[in-house]
Coordinates of N, CA, C and O in Angstrom, one line a residue:
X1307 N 6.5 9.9 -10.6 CA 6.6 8.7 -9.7 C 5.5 8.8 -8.6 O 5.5 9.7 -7.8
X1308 N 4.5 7.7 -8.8 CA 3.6 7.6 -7.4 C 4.6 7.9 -6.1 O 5.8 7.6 -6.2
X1309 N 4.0 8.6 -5.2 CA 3.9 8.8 -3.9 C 4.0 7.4 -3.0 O 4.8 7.3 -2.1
X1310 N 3.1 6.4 -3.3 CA 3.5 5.6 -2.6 C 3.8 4.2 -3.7 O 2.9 3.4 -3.9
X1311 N 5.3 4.1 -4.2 CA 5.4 3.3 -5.3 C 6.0 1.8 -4.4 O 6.6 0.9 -4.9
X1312 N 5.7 1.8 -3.2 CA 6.6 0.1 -2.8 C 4.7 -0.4 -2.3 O 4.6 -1.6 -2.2
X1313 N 3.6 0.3 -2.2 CA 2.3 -0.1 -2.2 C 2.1 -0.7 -3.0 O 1.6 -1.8 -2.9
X1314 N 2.6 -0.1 -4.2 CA 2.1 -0.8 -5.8 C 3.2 -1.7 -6.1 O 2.8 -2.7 -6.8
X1315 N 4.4 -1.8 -5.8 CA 5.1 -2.9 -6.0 C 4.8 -4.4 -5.5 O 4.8 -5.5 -6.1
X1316 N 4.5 -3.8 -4.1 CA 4.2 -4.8 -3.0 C 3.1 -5.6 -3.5 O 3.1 -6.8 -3.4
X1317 N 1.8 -5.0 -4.3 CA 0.7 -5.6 -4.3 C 0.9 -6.4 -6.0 O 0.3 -7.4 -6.2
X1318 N 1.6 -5.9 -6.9 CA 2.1 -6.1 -8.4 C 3.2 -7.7 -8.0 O 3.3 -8.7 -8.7
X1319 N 3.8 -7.5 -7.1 CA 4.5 -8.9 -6.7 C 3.5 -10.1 -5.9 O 3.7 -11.3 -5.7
X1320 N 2.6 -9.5 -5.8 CA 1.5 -10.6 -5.2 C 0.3 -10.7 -6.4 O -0.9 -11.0 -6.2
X1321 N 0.8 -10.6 -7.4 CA -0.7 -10.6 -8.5 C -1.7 -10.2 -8.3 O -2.7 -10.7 -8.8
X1322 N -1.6 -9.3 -7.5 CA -2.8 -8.7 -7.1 C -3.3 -7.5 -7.5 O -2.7 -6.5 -7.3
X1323 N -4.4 -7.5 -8.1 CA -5.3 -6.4 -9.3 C -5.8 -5.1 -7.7 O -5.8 -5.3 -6.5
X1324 N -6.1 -4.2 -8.3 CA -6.1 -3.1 -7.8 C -7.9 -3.2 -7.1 O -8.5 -2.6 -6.2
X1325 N -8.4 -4.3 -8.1 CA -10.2 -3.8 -7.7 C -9.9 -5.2 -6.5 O -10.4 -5.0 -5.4
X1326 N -9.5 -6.1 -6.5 CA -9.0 -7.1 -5.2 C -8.4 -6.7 -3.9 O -8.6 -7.3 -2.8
X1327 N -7.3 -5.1 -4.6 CA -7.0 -4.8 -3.2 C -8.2 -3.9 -2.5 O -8.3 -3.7 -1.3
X1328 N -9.0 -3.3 -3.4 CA -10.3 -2.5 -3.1 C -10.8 -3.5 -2.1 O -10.8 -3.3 -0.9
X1329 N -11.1 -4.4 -2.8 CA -11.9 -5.5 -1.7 C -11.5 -5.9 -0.5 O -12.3 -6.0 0.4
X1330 N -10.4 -6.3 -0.5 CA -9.7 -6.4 0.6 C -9.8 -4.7 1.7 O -9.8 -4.5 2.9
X1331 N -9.8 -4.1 0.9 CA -9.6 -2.8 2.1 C -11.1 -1.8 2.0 O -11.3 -0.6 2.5
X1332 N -11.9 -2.7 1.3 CA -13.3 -1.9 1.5 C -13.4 -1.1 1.2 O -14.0 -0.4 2.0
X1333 N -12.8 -0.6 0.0 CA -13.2 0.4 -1.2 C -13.1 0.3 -2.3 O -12.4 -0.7 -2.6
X1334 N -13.3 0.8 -2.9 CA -13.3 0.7 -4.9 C -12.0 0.4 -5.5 O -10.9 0.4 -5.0
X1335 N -12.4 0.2 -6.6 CA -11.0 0.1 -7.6 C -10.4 1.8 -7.6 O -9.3 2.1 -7.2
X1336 N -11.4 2.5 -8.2 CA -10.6 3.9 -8.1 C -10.4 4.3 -7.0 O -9.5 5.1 -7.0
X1337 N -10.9 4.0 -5.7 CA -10.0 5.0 -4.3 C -9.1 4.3 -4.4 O -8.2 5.0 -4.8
X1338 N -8.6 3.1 -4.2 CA -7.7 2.2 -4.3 C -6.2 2.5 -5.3 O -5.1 2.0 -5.2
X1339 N -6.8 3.3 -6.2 CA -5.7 3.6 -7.3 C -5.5 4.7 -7.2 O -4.5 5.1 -7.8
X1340 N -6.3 5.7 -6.4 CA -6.0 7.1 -5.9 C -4.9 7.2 -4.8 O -4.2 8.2 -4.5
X1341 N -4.9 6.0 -4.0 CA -4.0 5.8 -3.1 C -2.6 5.7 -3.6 O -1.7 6.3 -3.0
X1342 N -2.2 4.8 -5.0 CA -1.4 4.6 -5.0 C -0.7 6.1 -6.0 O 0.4 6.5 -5.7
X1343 N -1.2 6.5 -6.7 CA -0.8 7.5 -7.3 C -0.5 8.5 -6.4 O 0.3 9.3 -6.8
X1344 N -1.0 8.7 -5.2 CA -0.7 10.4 -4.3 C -1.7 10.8 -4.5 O -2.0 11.0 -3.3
X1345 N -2.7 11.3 -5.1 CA -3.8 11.9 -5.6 C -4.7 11.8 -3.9 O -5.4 12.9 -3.6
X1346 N -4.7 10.9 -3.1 CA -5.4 11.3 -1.9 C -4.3 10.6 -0.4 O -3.4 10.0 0.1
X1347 N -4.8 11.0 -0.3 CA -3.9 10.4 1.5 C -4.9 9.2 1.7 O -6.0 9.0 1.3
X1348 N -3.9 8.5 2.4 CA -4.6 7.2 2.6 C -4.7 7.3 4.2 O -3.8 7.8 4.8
X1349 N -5.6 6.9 4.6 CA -6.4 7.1 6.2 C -5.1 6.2 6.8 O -4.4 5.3 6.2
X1350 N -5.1 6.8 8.2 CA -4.0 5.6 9.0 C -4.4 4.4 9.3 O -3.6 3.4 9.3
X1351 N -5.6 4.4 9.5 CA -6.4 2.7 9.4 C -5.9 2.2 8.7 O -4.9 1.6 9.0
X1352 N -6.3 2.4 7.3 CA -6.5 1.9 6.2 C -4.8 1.5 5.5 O -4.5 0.4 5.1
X1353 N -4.1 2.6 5.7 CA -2.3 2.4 6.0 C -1.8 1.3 6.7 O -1.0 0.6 6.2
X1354 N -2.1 1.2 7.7 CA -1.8 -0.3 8.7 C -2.5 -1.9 8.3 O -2.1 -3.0 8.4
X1355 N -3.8 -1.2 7.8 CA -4.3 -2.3 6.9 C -3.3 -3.1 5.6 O -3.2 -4.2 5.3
X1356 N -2.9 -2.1 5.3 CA -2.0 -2.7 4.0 C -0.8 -2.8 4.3 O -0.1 -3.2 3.4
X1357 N -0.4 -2.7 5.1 CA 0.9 -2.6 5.9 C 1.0 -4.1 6.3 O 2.0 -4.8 6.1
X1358 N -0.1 -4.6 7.0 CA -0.5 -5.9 7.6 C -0.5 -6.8 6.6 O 0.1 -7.9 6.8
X1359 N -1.0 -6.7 5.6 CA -1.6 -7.3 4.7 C -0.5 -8.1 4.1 O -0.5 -9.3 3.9
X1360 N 0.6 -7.3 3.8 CA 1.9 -7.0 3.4 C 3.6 -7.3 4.1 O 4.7 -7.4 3.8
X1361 N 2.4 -7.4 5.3 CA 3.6 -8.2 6.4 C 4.8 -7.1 6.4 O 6.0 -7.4 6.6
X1362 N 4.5 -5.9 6.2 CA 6.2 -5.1 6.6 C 5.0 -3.8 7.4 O 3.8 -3.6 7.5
X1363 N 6.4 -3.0 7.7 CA 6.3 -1.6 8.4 C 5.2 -0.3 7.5 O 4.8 -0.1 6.4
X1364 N 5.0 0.2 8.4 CA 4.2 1.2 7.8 C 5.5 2.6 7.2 O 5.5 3.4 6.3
X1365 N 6.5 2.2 8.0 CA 7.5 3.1 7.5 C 7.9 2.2 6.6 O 8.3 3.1 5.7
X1366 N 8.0 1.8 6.3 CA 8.9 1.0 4.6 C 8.3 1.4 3.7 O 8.9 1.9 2.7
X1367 N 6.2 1.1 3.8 CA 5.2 1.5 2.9 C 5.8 2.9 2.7 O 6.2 3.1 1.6
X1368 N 6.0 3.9 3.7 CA 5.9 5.3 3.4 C 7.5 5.9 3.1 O 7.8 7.1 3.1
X1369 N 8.6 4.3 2.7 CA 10.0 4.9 2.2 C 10.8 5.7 3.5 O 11.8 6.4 3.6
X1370 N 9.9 5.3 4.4 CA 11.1 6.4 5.3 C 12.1 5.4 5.9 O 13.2 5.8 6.3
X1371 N 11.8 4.2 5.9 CA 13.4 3.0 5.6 C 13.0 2.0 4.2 O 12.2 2.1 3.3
X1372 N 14.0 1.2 4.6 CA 14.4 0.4 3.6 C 14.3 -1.0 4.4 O 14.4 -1.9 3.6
X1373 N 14.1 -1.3 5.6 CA 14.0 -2.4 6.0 C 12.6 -2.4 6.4 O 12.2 -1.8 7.4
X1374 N 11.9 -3.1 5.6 CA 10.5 -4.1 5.6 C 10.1 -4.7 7.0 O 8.9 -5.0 7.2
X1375 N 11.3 -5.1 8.1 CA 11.0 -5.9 9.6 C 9.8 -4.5 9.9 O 9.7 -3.4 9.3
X1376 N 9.1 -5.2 11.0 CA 8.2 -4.3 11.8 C 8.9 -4.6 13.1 O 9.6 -5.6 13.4
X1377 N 8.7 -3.7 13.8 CA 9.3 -3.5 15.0 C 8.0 -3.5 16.0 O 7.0 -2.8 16.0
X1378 N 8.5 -4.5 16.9 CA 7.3 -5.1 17.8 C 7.9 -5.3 19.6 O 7.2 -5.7 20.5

């Protein structure tokens, strides 16, 4: 099981191909797929970026809850 499997959920419910989220986050199709597998750490920038993108928490991204609100 990827490391970060609600990333890939999140972006698989928006039809969104892996070399688009590249684009979107200004890197490649393969860093972009390294992210989701675990294979690298994803920078905290770059974490909040998709976080944003995604409209939920960076803790939901990273499973440490289950509720998607961001707390503001």
């Amino acid at each position: 099981m990827p490391l970060y499997k609600r990333i890939r959920d999140l972006r698989e419910d928006k039809d969104i191909t892996q070399a688009q989220m590249g684009e979107i986050l200004s890197c490649s199709q393969r860093v972009y797929s390294n992210y989701e597998r675990g294979d690298i750490d994803i920078p905290t920038a770059t974490l909040i970026k998709i976080a944003d993108f995604h409209n939920v928490s960076v803790d939901y991204l990273m499973e440490r809850t289950d509720n998607p609100e961001m707390n503001k």
